[in-house]
Amino acid sequence: MLLRINPNNPQEAEIAKVIKCLQDGGVIIYPTDTVYGIGCDINKQRAVERVCKIKGIDQAKANFSFICSDLSHLSDFTKPVNTATYKVMRKALPGPFTFILNANNNVPKLFSNKKKTVGIRIPDNKICLEIVMQLGNPIMSSSIHDDDELVEYTTDPELIYEKYKNLVDIVIAGGFGNNQASTVVDCSDGGFEILRQGLGVL
């Protein structure tokens, strides 16, 4: 299903359809403040497996991010962060950043892997944040890549739908996406190491 949602004022009824889909173990493609992402409810193991299959990645080695609505979810999935890290995250988020933090014991249980870190995202995108807030827990996120060698990310949701309509349950059309991903900042050792320079600038 291609679901059109107003990026400035997301319609309640349409968001409700997305929530129902996620709660039923569905997989969605959705806009963020950078590129379009593919994901599911982090608590739905079969849906996580579907995302891995669609992306062609090994679940045991997958580097997924959690889309959160605010920093209150941190303690659910990460070990305590130092004051400097928290201050930087509070200033940078919502925004085009993925912060790599040390995972607590909840993450390996969710993903059946031994990952010691997890990426935390709070995109500056009303559709995305509304979905997470209504769902009540984060959604798993992985970027949608393009097959074109010159264009790394597909920005047009209509084209994304044509490619993925038989693989996912809902593609949200929420305007054109960016063609630049989030900036990935590794904070797992207490410092700040930029692993990928993307749209966000610290």
mmCIF file of N, CA and C in Angstrom, residues 4-83:
data_model
loop_
_atom_site.group_PDB
_atom_site.id
_atom_site.type_symbol
_atom_site.label_atom_id
_atom_site.label_comp_id
_atom_site.label_asym_id
_atom_site.label_seq_id
_atom_site.Cartn_x
_atom_site.Cartn_y
_atom_site.Cartn_z
ATOM 1 N N ARG A 4 -0.243 8.122 1.556
ATOM 2 C CA ARG A 4 0.205 9.518 1.491
ATOM 3 C C ARG A 4 -0.089 10.214 2.823
ATOM 4 N N ILE A 5 0.959 10.721 3.444
ATOM 5 C CA ILE A 5 0.816 11.412 4.727
ATOM 6 C C ILE A 5 1.445 12.790 4.624
ATOM 7 N N ASN A 6 0.713 13.790 5.095
ATOM 8 C CA ASN A 6 1.184 15.176 5.050
ATOM 9 C C ASN A 6 2.397 15.332 5.974
ATOM 10 N N PRO A 7 3.559 15.713 5.433
ATOM 11 C CA PRO A 7 4.765 15.813 6.262
ATOM 12 C C PRO A 7 4.709 16.928 7.308
ATOM 13 N N ASN A 8 3.878 17.943 7.064
ATOM 14 C CA ASN A 8 3.790 19.060 8.003
ATOM 15 C C ASN A 8 2.702 18.864 9.058
ATOM 16 N N ASN A 9 1.675 18.102 8.690
ATOM 17 C CA ASN A 9 0.557 17.871 9.600
ATOM 18 C C ASN A 9 0.021 16.450 9.383
ATOM 19 N N PRO A 10 0.736 15.448 9.913
ATOM 20 C CA PRO A 10 0.363 14.052 9.655
ATOM 21 C C PRO A 10 -1.073 13.752 10.093
ATOM 22 N N GLN A 11 -1.855 13.139 9.183
ATOM 23 C CA GLN A 11 -3.253 12.850 9.469
ATOM 24 C C GLN A 11 -3.355 11.690 10.472
ATOM 25 N N GLU A 12 -4.174 11.902 11.490
ATOM 26 C CA GLU A 12 -4.314 10.916 12.565
ATOM 27 C C GLU A 12 -4.759 9.554 12.044
ATOM 28 N N ALA A 13 -5.711 9.548 11.127
ATOM 29 C CA ALA A 13 -6.257 8.285 10.610
ATOM 30 C C ALA A 13 -5.189 7.492 9.855
ATOM 31 N N GLU A 14 -4.345 8.215 9.119
ATOM 32 C CA GLU A 14 -3.298 7.523 8.349
ATOM 33 C C GLU A 14 -2.203 6.986 9.270
ATOM 34 N N ILE A 15 -1.851 7.754 10.293
ATOM 35 C CA ILE A 15 -0.868 7.288 11.272
ATOM 36 C C ILE A 15 -1.394 6.033 11.972
ATOM 37 N N ALA A 16 -2.701 6.013 12.250
ATOM 38 C CA ALA A 16 -3.325 4.854 12.912
ATOM 39 C C ALA A 16 -3.180 3.590 12.057
ATOM 40 N N LYS A 17 -3.273 3.740 10.734
ATOM 41 C CA LYS A 17 -3.091 2.590 9.834
ATOM 42 C C LYS A 17 -1.675 2.038 9.937
ATOM 43 N N VAL A 18 -0.711 2.954 10.043
ATOM 44 C CA VAL A 18 0.695 2.542 10.156
ATOM 45 C C VAL A 18 0.924 1.807 11.479
ATOM 46 N N ILE A 19 0.361 2.344 12.551
ATOM 47 C CA ILE A 19 0.514 1.733 13.876
ATOM 48 C C ILE A 19 -0.066 0.323 13.878
ATOM 49 N N LYS A 20 -1.259 0.157 13.294
ATOM 50 C CA LYS A 20 -1.899 -1.163 13.224
ATOM 51 C C LYS A 20 -1.012 -2.140 12.459
ATOM 52 N N CYS A 21 -0.459 -1.675 11.349
ATOM 53 C CA CYS A 21 0.429 -2.503 10.536
ATOM 54 C C CYS A 21 1.651 -2.954 11.341
ATOM 55 N N LEU A 22 2.278 -2.030 12.059
ATOM 56 C CA LEU A 22 3.467 -2.358 12.849
ATOM 57 C C LEU A 22 3.128 -3.321 13.984
ATOM 58 N N GLN A 23 2.017 -3.082 14.640
ATOM 59 C CA GLN A 23 1.596 -3.947 15.753
ATOM 60 C C GLN A 23 1.270 -5.362 15.278
ATOM 61 N N ASP A 24 0.851 -5.465 14.008
ATOM 62 C CA ASP A 24 0.550 -6.773 13.431
ATOM 63 C C ASP A 24 1.795 -7.449 12.850
ATOM 64 N N GLY A 25 2.960 -6.833 13.064
ATOM 65 C CA GLY A 25 4.206 -7.421 12.574
ATOM 66 C C GLY A 25 4.566 -7.031 11.152
ATOM 67 N N GLY A 26 4.009 -5.905 10.682
ATOM 68 C CA GLY A 26 4.270 -5.454 9.319
ATOM 69 C C GLY A 26 5.607 -4.752 9.170
ATOM 70 N N VAL A 27 6.025 -4.604 7.909
ATOM 71 C CA VAL A 27 7.250 -3.881 7.555
ATOM 72 C C VAL A 27 6.858 -2.655 6.746
ATOM 73 N N ILE A 28 7.432 -1.513 7.099
ATOM 74 C CA ILE A 28 7.071 -0.258 6.422
ATOM 75 C C ILE A 28 8.327 0.439 5.878
ATOM 76 N N ILE A 29 8.094 1.314 4.921
ATOM 77 C CA ILE A 29 9.127 2.241 4.450
ATOM 78 C C ILE A 29 8.608 3.635 4.745
ATOM 79 N N TYR A 30 9.450 4.464 5.342
ATOM 80 C CA TYR A 30 8.976 5.732 5.895
ATOM 81 C C TYR A 30 10.025 6.827 5.706
ATOM 82 N N PRO A 31 9.577 8.090 5.703
ATOM 83 C CA PRO A 31 10.523 9.202 5.562
ATOM 84 C C PRO A 31 11.189 9.522 6.894
ATOM 85 N N THR A 32 12.424 10.006 6.819
ATOM 86 C CA THR A 32 13.103 10.563 7.994
ATOM 87 C C THR A 32 13.547 11.966 7.614
ATOM 88 N N ASP A 33 14.420 12.570 8.405
ATOM 89 C CA ASP A 33 14.934 13.893 8.037
ATOM 90 C C ASP A 33 16.115 13.771 7.073
ATOM 91 N N THR A 34 16.502 12.524 6.761
ATOM 92 C CA THR A 34 17.569 12.308 5.769
ATOM 93 C C THR A 34 16.992 11.462 4.638
ATOM 94 N N VAL A 35 17.344 10.187 4.578
ATOM 95 C CA VAL A 35 16.865 9.318 3.505
ATOM 96 C C VAL A 35 15.660 8.509 3.989
ATOM 97 N N TYR A 36 14.954 7.908 3.052
ATOM 98 C CA TYR A 36 13.865 7.007 3.430
ATOM 99 C C TYR A 36 14.440 5.756 4.092
ATOM 100 N N GLY A 37 13.691 5.240 5.078
ATOM 101 C CA GLY A 37 14.153 4.070 5.811
ATOM 102 C C GLY A 37 13.162 2.926 5.710
ATOM 103 N N ILE A 38 13.651 1.715 5.939
ATOM 104 C CA ILE A 38 12.798 0.538 6.024
ATOM 105 C C ILE A 38 12.889 0.011 7.451
ATOM 106 N N GLY A 39 11.762 -0.410 8.007
ATOM 107 C CA GLY A 39 11.834 -0.868 9.388
ATOM 108 C C GLY A 39 10.554 -1.500 9.878
ATOM 109 N N CYS A 40 10.539 -1.780 11.171
ATOM 110 C CA CYS A 40 9.413 -2.466 11.798
ATOM 111 C C CYS A 40 9.462 -2.196 13.296
ATOM 112 N N ASP A 41 8.467 -2.695 14.002
ATOM 113 C CA ASP A 41 8.462 -2.637 15.462
ATOM 114 C C ASP A 41 9.624 -3.494 15.968
ATOM 115 N N ILE A 42 10.454 -2.942 16.843
ATOM 116 C CA ILE A 42 11.634 -3.684 17.308
ATOM 117 C C ILE A 42 11.269 -4.944 18.077
ATOM 118 N N ASN A 43 10.016 -5.035 18.535
ATOM 119 C CA ASN A 43 9.606 -6.196 19.333
ATOM 120 C C ASN A 43 9.032 -7.338 18.493
ATOM 121 N N LYS A 44 8.967 -7.164 17.184
ATOM 122 C CA LYS A 44 8.388 -8.183 16.311
ATOM 123 C C LYS A 44 9.515 -8.933 15.585
ATOM 124 N N GLN A 45 9.894 -10.066 16.139
ATOM 125 C CA GLN A 45 11.051 -10.805 15.642
ATOM 126 C C GLN A 45 10.919 -11.226 14.181
ATOM 127 N N ARG A 46 9.724 -11.686 13.803
ATOM 128 C CA ARG A 46 9.533 -12.118 12.411
ATOM 129 C C ARG A 46 9.685 -10.947 11.437
ATOM 130 N N ALA A 47 9.212 -9.776 11.882
ATOM 131 C CA ALA A 47 9.334 -8.581 11.038
ATOM 132 C C ALA A 47 10.803 -8.180 10.894
ATOM 133 N N VAL A 48 11.561 -8.297 11.979
ATOM 134 C CA VAL A 48 13.006 -8.008 11.926
ATOM 135 C C VAL A 48 13.674 -8.946 10.915
ATOM 136 N N GLU A 49 13.291 -10.217 10.954
ATOM 137 C CA GLU A 49 13.850 -11.201 10.008
ATOM 138 C C GLU A 49 13.489 -10.837 8.571
ATOM 139 N N ARG A 50 12.258 -10.337 8.364
ATOM 140 C CA ARG A 50 11.835 -9.923 7.016
ATOM 141 C C ARG A 50 12.686 -8.778 6.503
ATOM 142 N N VAL A 51 12.942 -7.791 7.371
ATOM 143 C CA VAL A 51 13.760 -6.641 6.961
ATOM 144 C C VAL A 51 15.150 -7.122 6.547
ATOM 145 N N CYS A 52 15.729 -8.033 7.326
ATOM 146 C CA CYS A 52 17.054 -8.569 7.004
ATOM 147 C C CYS A 52 17.041 -9.261 5.644
ATOM 148 N N LYS A 53 15.983 -10.016 5.396
ATOM 149 C CA LYS A 53 15.870 -10.737 4.127
ATOM 150 C C LYS A 53 15.743 -9.766 2.958
ATOM 151 N N ILE A 54 14.894 -8.754 3.121
ATOM 152 C CA ILE A 54 14.704 -7.751 2.066
ATOM 153 C C ILE A 54 16.010 -7.036 1.764
ATOM 154 N N LYS A 55 16.744 -6.715 2.822
ATOM 155 C CA LYS A 55 18.015 -5.987 2.665
ATOM 156 C C LYS A 55 19.182 -6.908 2.273
ATOM 157 N N GLY A 56 18.962 -8.220 2.396
ATOM 158 C CA GLY A 56 20.021 -9.166 2.059
ATOM 159 C C GLY A 56 21.181 -9.131 3.032
ATOM 160 N N ILE A 57 20.863 -8.987 4.328
ATOM 161 C CA ILE A 57 21.919 -8.906 5.333
ATOM 162 C C ILE A 57 21.748 -9.985 6.394
ATOM 163 N N ASP A 58 22.853 -10.375 6.991
ATOM 164 C CA ASP A 58 22.877 -11.385 8.041
ATOM 165 C C ASP A 58 22.428 -10.741 9.349
ATOM 166 N N GLN A 59 21.372 -11.282 9.935
ATOM 167 C CA GLN A 59 20.826 -10.690 11.161
ATOM 168 C C GLN A 59 21.859 -10.644 12.287
ATOM 169 N N ALA A 60 22.737 -11.627 12.328
ATOM 170 C CA ALA A 60 23.742 -11.694 13.393
ATOM 171 C C ALA A 60 24.755 -10.560 13.293
ATOM 172 N N LYS A 61 24.903 -9.998 12.080
ATOM 173 C CA LYS A 61 25.904 -8.940 11.876
ATOM 174 C C LYS A 61 25.285 -7.589 11.553
ATOM 175 N N ALA A 62 23.971 -7.535 11.559
ATOM 176 C CA ALA A 62 23.278 -6.326 11.109
ATOM 177 C C ALA A 62 23.523 -5.136 12.035
ATOM 178 N N ASN A 63 23.710 -3.966 11.425
ATOM 179 C CA ASN A 63 23.852 -2.719 12.179
ATOM 180 C C ASN A 63 22.596 -1.881 11.989
ATOM 181 N N PHE A 64 21.615 -2.112 12.834
ATOM 182 C CA PHE A 64 20.379 -1.359 12.742
ATOM 183 C C PHE A 64 20.399 -0.179 13.706
ATOM 184 N N SER A 65 19.585 0.803 13.371
ATOM 185 C CA SER A 65 19.375 1.912 14.297
ATOM 186 C C SER A 65 17.974 1.811 14.877
ATOM 187 N N PHE A 66 17.809 2.409 16.036
ATOM 188 C CA PHE A 66 16.486 2.530 16.641
ATOM 189 C C PHE A 66 16.006 3.947 16.432
ATOM 190 N N ILE A 67 14.811 4.092 15.831
ATOM 191 C CA ILE A 67 14.198 5.412 15.716
ATOM 192 C C ILE A 67 13.405 5.649 16.996
ATOM 193 N N CYS A 68 13.803 6.667 17.754
ATOM 194 C CA CYS A 68 13.141 7.003 19.016
ATOM 195 C C CYS A 68 12.438 8.351 18.865
ATOM 196 N N SER A 69 11.503 8.620 19.771
ATOM 197 C CA SER A 69 10.813 9.912 19.729
ATOM 198 C C SER A 69 11.495 10.942 20.625
ATOM 199 N N ASP A 70 12.231 10.463 21.624
ATOM 200 C CA ASP A 70 12.999 11.367 22.484
ATOM 201 C C ASP A 70 14.051 10.547 23.239
ATOM 202 N N LEU A 71 14.836 11.212 24.075
ATOM 203 C CA LEU A 71 15.940 10.532 24.755
ATOM 204 C C LEU A 71 15.489 9.676 25.940
ATOM 205 N N SER A 72 14.196 9.681 26.236
ATOM 206 C CA SER A 72 13.726 8.883 27.374
ATOM 207 C C SER A 72 13.871 7.379 27.122
ATOM 208 N N HIS A 73 13.998 6.986 25.842
ATOM 209 C CA HIS A 73 14.159 5.565 25.513
ATOM 210 C C HIS A 73 15.587 5.067 25.742
ATOM 211 N N LEU A 74 16.518 5.978 25.942
ATOM 212 C CA LEU A 74 17.925 5.586 26.031
ATOM 213 C C LEU A 74 18.171 4.476 27.033
ATOM 214 N N SER A 75 17.682 4.642 28.242
ATOM 215 C CA SER A 75 17.975 3.681 29.310
ATOM 216 C C SER A 75 17.357 2.313 29.050
ATOM 217 N N ASP A 76 16.379 2.248 28.141
ATOM 218 C CA ASP A 76 15.767 0.961 27.813
ATOM 219 C C ASP A 76 16.713 0.072 27.004
ATOM 220 N N PHE A 77 17.619 0.712 26.253
ATOM 221 C CA PHE A 77 18.429 -0.067 25.314
ATOM 222 C C PHE A 77 19.933 0.171 25.424
ATOM 223 N N THR A 78 20.341 1.214 26.114
ATOM 224 C CA THR A 78 21.772 1.521 26.185
ATOM 225 C C THR A 78 22.259 1.576 27.627
ATOM 226 N N LYS A 79 23.537 1.358 27.763
ATOM 227 C CA LYS A 79 24.154 1.542 29.069
ATOM 228 C C LYS A 79 24.234 3.043 29.348
ATOM 229 N N PRO A 80 24.371 3.445 30.601
ATOM 230 C CA PRO A 80 24.401 4.878 30.917
ATOM 231 C C PRO A 80 25.484 5.618 30.122
ATOM 232 N N VAL A 81 25.135 6.808 29.631
ATOM 233 C CA VAL A 81 26.106 7.621 28.894
ATOM 234 C C VAL A 81 26.635 8.719 29.807
ATOM 235 N N ASN A 82 27.852 9.195 29.484
ATOM 236 C CA ASN A 82 28.425 10.258 30.318
ATOM 237 C C ASN A 82 27.745 11.594 30.028
ATOM 238 N N THR A 83 27.995 12.562 30.875
ATOM 239 C CA THR A 83 27.319 13.862 30.782
ATOM 240 C C THR A 83 27.619 14.563 29.467
#
